[in-house]
mmCIF file of C-alpha atoms in Angstrom:
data_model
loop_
_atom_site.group_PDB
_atom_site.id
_atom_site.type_symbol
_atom_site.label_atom_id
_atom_site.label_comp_id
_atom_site.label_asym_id
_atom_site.label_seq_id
_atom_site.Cartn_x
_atom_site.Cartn_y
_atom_site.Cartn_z
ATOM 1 C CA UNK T 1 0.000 0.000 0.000
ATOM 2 C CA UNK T 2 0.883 3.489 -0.941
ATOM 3 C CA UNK T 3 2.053 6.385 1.139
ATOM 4 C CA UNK T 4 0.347 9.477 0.974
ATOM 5 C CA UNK T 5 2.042 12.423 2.333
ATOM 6 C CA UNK T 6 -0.147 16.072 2.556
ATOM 7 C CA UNK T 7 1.690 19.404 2.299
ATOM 8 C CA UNK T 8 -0.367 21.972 3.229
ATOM 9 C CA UNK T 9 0.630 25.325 1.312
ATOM 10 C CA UNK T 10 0.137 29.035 0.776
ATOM 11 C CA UNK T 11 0.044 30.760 -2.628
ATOM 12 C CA UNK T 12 0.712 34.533 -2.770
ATOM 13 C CA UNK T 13 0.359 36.364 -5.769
ATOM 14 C CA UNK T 14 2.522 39.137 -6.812
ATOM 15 C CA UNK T 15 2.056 42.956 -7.120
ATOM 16 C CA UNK T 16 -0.263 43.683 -10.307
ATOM 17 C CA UNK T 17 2.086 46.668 -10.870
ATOM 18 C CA UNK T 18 4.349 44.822 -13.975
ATOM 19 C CA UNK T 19 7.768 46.480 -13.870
ATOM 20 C CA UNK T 20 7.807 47.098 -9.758
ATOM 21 C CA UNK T 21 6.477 42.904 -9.183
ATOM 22 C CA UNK T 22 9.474 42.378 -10.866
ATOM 23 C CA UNK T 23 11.922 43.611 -8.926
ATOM 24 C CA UNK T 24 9.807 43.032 -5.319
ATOM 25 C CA UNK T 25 9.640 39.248 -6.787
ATOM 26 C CA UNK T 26 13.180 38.651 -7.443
ATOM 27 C CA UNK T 27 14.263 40.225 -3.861
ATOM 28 C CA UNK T 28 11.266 37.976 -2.800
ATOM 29 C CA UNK T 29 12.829 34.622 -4.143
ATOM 30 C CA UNK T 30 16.688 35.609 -3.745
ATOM 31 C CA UNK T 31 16.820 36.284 -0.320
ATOM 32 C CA UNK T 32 13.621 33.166 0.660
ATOM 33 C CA UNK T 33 15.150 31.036 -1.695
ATOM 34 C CA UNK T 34 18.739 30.977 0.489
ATOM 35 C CA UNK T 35 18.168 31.805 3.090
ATOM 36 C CA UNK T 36 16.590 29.185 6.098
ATOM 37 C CA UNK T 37 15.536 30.086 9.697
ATOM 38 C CA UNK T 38 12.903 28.680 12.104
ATOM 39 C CA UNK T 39 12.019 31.962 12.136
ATOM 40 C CA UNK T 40 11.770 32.845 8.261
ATOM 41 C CA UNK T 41 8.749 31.680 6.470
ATOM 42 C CA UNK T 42 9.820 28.865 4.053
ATOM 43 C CA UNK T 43 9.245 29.347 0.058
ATOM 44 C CA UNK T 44 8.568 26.032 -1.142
ATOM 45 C CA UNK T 45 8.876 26.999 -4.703
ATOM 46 C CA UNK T 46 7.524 29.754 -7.326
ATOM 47 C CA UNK T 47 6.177 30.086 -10.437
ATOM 48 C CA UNK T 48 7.301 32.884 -13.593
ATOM 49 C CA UNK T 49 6.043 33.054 -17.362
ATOM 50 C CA UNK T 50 5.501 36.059 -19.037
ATOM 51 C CA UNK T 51 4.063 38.315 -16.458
ATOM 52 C CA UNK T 52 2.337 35.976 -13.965
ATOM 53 C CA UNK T 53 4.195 34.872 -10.854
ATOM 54 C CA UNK T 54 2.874 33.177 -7.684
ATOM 55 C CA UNK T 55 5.146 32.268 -4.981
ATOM 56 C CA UNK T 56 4.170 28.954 -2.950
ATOM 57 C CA UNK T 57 4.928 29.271 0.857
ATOM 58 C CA UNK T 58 4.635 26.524 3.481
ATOM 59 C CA UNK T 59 0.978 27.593 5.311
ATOM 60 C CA UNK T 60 0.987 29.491 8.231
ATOM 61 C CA UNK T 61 -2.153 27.929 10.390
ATOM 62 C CA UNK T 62 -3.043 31.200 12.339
ATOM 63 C CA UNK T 63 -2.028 33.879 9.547
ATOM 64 C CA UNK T 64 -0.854 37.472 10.419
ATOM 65 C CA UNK T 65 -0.036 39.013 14.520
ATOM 66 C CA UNK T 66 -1.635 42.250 12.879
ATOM 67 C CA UNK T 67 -5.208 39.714 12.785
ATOM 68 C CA UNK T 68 -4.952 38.773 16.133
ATOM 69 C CA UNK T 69 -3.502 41.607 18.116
ATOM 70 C CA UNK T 70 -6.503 44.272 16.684
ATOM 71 C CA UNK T 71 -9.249 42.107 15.747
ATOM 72 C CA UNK T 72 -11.860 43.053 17.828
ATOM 73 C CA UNK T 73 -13.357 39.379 17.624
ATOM 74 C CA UNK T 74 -10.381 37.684 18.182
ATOM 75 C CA UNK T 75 -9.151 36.503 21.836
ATOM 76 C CA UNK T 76 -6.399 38.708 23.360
ATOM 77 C CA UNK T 77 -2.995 36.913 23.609
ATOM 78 C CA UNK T 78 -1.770 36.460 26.940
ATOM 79 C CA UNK T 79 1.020 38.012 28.093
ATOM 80 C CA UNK T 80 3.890 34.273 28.209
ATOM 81 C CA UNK T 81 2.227 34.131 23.747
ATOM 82 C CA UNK T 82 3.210 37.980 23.689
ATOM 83 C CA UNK T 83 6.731 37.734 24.586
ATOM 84 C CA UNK T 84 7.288 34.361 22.975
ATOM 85 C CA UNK T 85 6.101 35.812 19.444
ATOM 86 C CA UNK T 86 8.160 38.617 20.047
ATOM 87 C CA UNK T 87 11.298 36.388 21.122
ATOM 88 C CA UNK T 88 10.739 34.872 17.545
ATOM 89 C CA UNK T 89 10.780 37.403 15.410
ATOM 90 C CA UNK T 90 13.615 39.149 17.062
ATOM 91 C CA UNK T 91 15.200 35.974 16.573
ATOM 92 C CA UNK T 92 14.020 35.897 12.589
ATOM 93 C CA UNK T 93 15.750 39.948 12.585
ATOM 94 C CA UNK T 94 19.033 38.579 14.435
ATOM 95 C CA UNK T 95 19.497 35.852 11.864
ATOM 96 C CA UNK T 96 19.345 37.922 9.125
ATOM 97 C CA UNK T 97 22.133 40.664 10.537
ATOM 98 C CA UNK T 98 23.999 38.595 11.033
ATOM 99 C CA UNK T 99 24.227 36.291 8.074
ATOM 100 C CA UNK T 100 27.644 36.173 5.345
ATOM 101 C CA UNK T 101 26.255 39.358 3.828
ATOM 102 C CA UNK T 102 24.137 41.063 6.085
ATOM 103 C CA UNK T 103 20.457 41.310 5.381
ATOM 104 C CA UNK T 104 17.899 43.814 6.358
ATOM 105 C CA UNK T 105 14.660 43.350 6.457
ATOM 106 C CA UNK T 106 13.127 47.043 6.065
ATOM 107 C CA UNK T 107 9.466 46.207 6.403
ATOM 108 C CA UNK T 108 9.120 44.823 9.278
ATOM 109 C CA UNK T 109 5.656 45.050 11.246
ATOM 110 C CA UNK T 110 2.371 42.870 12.542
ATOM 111 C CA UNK T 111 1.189 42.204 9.305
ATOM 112 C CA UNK T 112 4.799 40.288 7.825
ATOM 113 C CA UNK T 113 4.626 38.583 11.068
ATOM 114 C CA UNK T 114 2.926 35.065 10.615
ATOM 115 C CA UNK T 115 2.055 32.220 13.122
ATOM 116 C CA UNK T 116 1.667 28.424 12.668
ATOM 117 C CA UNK T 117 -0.106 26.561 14.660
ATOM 118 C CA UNK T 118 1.959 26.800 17.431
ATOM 119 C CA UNK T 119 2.526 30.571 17.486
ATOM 120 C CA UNK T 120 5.612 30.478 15.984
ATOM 121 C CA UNK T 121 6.466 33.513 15.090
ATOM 122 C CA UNK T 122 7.837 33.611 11.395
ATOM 123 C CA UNK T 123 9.106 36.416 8.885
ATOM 124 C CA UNK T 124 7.904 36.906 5.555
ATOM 125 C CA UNK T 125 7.616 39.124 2.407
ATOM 126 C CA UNK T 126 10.938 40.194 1.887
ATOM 127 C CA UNK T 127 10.025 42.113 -1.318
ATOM 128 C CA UNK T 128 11.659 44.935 0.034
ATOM 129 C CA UNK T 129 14.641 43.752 1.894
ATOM 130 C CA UNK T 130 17.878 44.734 0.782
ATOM 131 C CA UNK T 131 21.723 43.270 1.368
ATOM 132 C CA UNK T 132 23.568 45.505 4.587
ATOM 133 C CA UNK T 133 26.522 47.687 4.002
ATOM 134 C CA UNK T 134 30.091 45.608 3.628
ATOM 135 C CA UNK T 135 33.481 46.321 4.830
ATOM 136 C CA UNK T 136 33.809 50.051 5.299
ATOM 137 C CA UNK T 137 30.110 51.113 4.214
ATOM 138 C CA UNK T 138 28.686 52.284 7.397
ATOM 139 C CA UNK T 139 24.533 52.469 5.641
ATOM 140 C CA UNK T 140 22.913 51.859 2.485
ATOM 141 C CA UNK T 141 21.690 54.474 0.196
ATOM 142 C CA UNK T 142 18.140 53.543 -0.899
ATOM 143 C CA UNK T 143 14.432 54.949 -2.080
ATOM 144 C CA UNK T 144 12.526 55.429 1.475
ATOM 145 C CA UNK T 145 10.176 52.553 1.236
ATOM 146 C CA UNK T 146 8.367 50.541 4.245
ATOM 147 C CA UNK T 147 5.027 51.287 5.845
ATOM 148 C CA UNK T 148 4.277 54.639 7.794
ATOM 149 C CA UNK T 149 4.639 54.230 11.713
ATOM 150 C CA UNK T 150 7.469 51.806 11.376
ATOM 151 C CA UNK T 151 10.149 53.293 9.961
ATOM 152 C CA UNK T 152 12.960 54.554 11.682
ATOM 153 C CA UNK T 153 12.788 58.100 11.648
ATOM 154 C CA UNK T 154 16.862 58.593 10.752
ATOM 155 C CA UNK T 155 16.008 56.075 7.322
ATOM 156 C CA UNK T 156 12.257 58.660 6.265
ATOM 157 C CA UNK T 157 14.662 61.330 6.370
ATOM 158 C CA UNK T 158 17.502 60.639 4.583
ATOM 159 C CA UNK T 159 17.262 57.428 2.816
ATOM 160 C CA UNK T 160 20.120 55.744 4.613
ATOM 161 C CA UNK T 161 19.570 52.016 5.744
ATOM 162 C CA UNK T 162 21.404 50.122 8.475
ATOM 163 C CA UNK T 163 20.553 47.579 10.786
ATOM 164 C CA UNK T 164 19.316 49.965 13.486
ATOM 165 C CA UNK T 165 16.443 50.835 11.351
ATOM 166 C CA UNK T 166 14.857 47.332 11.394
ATOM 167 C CA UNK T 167 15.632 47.493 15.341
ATOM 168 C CA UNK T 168 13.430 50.557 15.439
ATOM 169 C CA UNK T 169 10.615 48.692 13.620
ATOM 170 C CA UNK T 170 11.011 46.075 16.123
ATOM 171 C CA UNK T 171 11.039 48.185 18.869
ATOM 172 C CA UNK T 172 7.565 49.764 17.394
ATOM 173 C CA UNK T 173 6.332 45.761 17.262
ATOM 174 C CA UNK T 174 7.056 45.247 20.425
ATOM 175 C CA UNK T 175 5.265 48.403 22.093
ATOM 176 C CA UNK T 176 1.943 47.192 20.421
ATOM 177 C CA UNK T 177 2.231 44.071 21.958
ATOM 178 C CA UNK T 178 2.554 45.434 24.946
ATOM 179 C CA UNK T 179 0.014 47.939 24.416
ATOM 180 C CA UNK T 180 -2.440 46.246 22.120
ATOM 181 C CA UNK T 181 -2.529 49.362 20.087
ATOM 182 C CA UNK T 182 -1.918 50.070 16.372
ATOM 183 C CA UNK T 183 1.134 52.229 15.820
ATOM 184 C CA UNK T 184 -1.291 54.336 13.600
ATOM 185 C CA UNK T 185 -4.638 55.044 14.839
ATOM 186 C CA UNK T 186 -6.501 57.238 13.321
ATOM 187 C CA UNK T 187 -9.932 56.523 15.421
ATOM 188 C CA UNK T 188 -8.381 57.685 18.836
ATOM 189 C CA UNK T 189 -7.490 61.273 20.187
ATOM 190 C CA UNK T 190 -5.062 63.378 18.335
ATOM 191 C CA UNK T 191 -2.492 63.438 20.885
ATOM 192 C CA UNK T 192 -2.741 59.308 21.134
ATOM 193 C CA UNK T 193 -2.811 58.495 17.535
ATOM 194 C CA UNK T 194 0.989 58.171 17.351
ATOM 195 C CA UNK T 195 1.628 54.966 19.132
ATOM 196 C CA UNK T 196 5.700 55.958 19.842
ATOM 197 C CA UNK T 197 4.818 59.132 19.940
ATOM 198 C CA UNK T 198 2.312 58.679 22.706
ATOM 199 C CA UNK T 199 3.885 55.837 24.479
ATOM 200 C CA UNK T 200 8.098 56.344 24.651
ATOM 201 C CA UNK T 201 7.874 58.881 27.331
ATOM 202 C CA UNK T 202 5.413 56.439 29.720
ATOM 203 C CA UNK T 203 8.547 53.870 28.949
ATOM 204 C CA UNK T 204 11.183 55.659 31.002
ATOM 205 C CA UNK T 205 8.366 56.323 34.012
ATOM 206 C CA UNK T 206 8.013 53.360 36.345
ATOM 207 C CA UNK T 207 5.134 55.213 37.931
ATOM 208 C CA UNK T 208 3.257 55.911 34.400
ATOM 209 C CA UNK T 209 4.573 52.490 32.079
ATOM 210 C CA UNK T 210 2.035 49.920 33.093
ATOM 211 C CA UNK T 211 -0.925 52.382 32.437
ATOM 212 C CA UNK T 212 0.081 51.757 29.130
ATOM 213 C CA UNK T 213 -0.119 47.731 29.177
ATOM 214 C CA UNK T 214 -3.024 46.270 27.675
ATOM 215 C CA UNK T 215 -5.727 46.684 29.787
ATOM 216 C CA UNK T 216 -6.792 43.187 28.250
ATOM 217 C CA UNK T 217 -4.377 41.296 29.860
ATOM 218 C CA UNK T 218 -6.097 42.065 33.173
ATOM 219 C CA UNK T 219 -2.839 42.806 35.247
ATOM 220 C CA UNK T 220 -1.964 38.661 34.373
ATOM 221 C CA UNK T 221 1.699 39.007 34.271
ATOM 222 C CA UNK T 222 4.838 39.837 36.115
ATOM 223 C CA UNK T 223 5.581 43.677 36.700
ATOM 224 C CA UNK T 224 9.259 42.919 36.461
ATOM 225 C CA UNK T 225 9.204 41.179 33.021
ATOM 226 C CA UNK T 226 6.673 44.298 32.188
ATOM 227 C CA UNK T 227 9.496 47.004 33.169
ATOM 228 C CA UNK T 228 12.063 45.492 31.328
ATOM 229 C CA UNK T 229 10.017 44.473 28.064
ATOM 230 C CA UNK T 230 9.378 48.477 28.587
ATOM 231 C CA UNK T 231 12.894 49.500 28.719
ATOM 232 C CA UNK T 232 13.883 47.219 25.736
ATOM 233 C CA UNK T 233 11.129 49.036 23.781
ATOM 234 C CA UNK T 234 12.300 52.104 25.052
ATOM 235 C CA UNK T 235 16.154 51.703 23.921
ATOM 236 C CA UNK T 236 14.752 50.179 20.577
ATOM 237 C CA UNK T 237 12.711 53.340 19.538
ATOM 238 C CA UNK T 238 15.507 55.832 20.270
ATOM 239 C CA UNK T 239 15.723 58.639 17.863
ATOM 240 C CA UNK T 240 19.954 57.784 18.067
ATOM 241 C CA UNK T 241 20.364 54.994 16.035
ATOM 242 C CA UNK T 242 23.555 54.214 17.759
ATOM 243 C CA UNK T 243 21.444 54.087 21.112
ATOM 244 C CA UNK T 244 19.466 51.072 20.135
ATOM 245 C CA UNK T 245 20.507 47.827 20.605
ATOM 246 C CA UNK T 246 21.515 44.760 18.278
ATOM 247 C CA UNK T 247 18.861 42.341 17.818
ATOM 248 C CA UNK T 248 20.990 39.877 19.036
ATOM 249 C CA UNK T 249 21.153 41.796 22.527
ATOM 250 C CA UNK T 250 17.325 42.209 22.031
ATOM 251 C CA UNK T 251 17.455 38.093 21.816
ATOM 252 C CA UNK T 252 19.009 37.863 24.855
ATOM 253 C CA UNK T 253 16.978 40.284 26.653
ATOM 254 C CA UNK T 254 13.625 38.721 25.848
ATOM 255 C CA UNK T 255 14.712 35.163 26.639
ATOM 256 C CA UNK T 256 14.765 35.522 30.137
ATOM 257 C CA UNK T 257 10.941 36.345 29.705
ATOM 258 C CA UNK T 258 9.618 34.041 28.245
ATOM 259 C CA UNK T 259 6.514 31.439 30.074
ATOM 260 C CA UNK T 260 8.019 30.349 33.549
ATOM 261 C CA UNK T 261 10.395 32.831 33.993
ATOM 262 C CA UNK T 262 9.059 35.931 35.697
ATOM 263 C CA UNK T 263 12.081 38.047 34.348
ATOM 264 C CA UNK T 264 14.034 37.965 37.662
ATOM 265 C CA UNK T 265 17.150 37.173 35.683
ATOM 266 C CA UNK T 266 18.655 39.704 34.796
ATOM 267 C CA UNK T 267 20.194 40.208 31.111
ATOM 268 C CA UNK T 268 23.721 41.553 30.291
ATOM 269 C CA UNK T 269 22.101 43.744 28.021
ATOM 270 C CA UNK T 270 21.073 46.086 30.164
ATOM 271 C CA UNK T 271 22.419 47.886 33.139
ATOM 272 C CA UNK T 272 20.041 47.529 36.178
ATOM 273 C CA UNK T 273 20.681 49.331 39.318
ATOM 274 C CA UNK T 274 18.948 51.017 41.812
ATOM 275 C CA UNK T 275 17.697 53.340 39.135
ATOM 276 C CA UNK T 276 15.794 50.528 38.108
ATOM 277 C CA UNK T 277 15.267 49.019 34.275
ATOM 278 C CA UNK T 278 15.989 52.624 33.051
ATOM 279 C CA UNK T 279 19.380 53.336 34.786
ATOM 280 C CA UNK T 280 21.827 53.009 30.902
ATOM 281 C CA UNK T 281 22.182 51.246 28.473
ATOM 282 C CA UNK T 282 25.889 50.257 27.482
ATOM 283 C CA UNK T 283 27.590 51.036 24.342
ATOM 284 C CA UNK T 284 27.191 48.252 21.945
ATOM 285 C CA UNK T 285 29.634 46.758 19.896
ATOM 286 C CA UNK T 286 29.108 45.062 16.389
ATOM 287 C CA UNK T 287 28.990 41.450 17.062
ATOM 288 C CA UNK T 288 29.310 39.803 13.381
ATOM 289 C CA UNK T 289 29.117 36.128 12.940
ATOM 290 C CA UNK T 290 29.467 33.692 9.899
ATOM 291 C CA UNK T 291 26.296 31.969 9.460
ATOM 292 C CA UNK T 292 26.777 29.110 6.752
ATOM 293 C CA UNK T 293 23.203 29.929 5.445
ATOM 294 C CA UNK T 294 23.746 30.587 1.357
ATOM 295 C CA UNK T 295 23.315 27.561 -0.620
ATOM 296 C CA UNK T 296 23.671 27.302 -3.969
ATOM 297 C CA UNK T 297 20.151 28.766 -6.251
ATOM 298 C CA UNK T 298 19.037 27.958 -9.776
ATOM 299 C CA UNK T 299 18.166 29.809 -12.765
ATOM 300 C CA UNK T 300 14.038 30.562 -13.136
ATOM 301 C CA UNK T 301 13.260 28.576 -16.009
ATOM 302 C CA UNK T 302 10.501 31.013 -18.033
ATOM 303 C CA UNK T 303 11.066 32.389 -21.140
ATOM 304 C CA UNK T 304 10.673 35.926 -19.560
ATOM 305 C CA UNK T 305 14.126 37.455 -19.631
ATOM 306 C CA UNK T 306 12.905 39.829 -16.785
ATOM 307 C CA UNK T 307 12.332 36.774 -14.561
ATOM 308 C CA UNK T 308 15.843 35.167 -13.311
ATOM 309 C CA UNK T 309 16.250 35.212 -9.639
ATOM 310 C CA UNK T 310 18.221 32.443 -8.339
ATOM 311 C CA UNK T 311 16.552 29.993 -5.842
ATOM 312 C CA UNK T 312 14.461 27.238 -6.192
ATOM 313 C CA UNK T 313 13.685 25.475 -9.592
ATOM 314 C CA UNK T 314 10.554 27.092 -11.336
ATOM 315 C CA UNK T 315 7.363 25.446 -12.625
ATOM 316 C CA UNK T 316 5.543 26.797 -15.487
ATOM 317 C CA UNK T 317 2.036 28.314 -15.343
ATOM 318 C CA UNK T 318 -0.300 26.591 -17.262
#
């Protein structure tokens, strides 16, 4: 008798927009197609002829964080799911800096955030990622591109990209999980429709950060782990892009959150004295490491000269 094995799969179709699904589509299968994370969505394969492409993803049971952090219907995480999805992504970010040739990710919010069935946090769409700065490059040069609310504020004004910028994305992730807020909401007050903008001063106030916790959560978690998920939101969002952390120090920072751990331990991250979570933060130092991630990709097999990014084999559309 037979085996029958069952593969359960997502199929995204690209922009409409001809000439820009092009290029997002190529970034989308160059950097997918090499690169492999338990963090990172996986791209099973893709299809390219003439002007349609579909990429084929492995499917993500619960879909996006964006559906179940705002849906009004939906049931609020608690706070041990909160951390744990953020602990993954940040996880998905650190990969990718530090990779063979750096990668950032440059869009980086709820809605590129999916969930299996687990709540395991994964990356995707990386139509707009781009490869880091090299040897003595200190930034990228690029178009301003990304979603209003997340970008770092250094990177909307003058079009230079680092690492820091996707930690400042992060850092706006994180605050609406702990917040259960949109980072742009137009429906609420004028002065509180600026998540960051509204929040980041509450984060350096022990006596004012928890009235900014998601009243949903009902007080169910530790005030410790609260302060310091604060202050590692706090650092994250600093208008100094120097200031904020690596997202390999924002690894190690969450881990000692996580379900079962109240947060007593205290990470080497961060300086905590009798000034409390907010006393410094220390100057961080580039930590590169070789990650042997990049395996060899193959030409897309369509007659459409426009269509060659490297990665896995094509299948023609029928």
């Amino acid at each position: 008798m037979g085996i029958f094995y069952y593969l359960f799969i997502f199929v995204s179709k690209s922009l409409t927009c001809y000439f820009c699904s092009i290029s997002y589509f190529q970034t989308e299968v160059n950097f997918l197609g090499q690169l492999r994370h338990p963090n990172l969505v996986k791209l099973i394969g893709y299809c390219c002829e003439d002007d349609h492409r579909l990429l084929v993803y492995e499917f993500m049971f619960r879909g996006s964080l964006e559906n179940h952090l705002f849906r009004k219907a939906s049931i609020p995480f608690l706070w041990g799911t909160r951390m744990a999805i953020a602990l993954g992504a940040a996880k998905g970010l650190a990969f990718l800096h530090n990779a063979e040739r750096p990668v950032i990710y440059r869009d980086f919010k709820t809605s590129n955030i999916l969930l299996d069935s687990d709540y395991t946090a994964k990356l995707s769409d990386f139509g707009l990622a781009k490869a880091g700065p090299q040897g003595d490059e200190t930034h990228v040069s690029t178009r301003v591109m990304g979603t209003y609310g997340y970008a770092a504020p250094e990177y909307v004004m003058t079009g230079h990209l680092t690492a820091r910028s996707d930690v400042y994305s992060f850092g706006v992730v994180l605050l609406e999980l702990l917040t259960g807020r949109r980072s742009v909401d137009k429906t609420r007050p004028s002065k509180e429709q600026n998540l960051v903008e509204w929040a980041r001063p509450k984060l350096n106030d022990k006596r004012k950060l928890l009235q900014i916790i998601d009243p949903r959560l009902e007080n169910q978690y530790s005030v410790r782990a609260a302060q310091k998920a604060c202050s590692l939101a706090y650092y994250c969002l600093s208008q100094n892009p120097k200031a904020r952390p690596l997202m390999s120090d924002v690894v190690e920072t969450l881990e000692p959150l996580q379900s079962g751990n109240d947060g007593n331990e205290v990470s080497s991250s961060f300086s905590i004295g009798n000034a409390g979570p907010f006393a410094r933060i220390p100057d961080y130092r580039m930590r590169q490491r070789f990650t042997n991630n990049v395996g060899p990709g193959s030409s897309c097999r369509s007659p459409n000269p426009n269509c060659s990014p490297g990665g896995p084999a094509a299948c023609r559309v029928r």
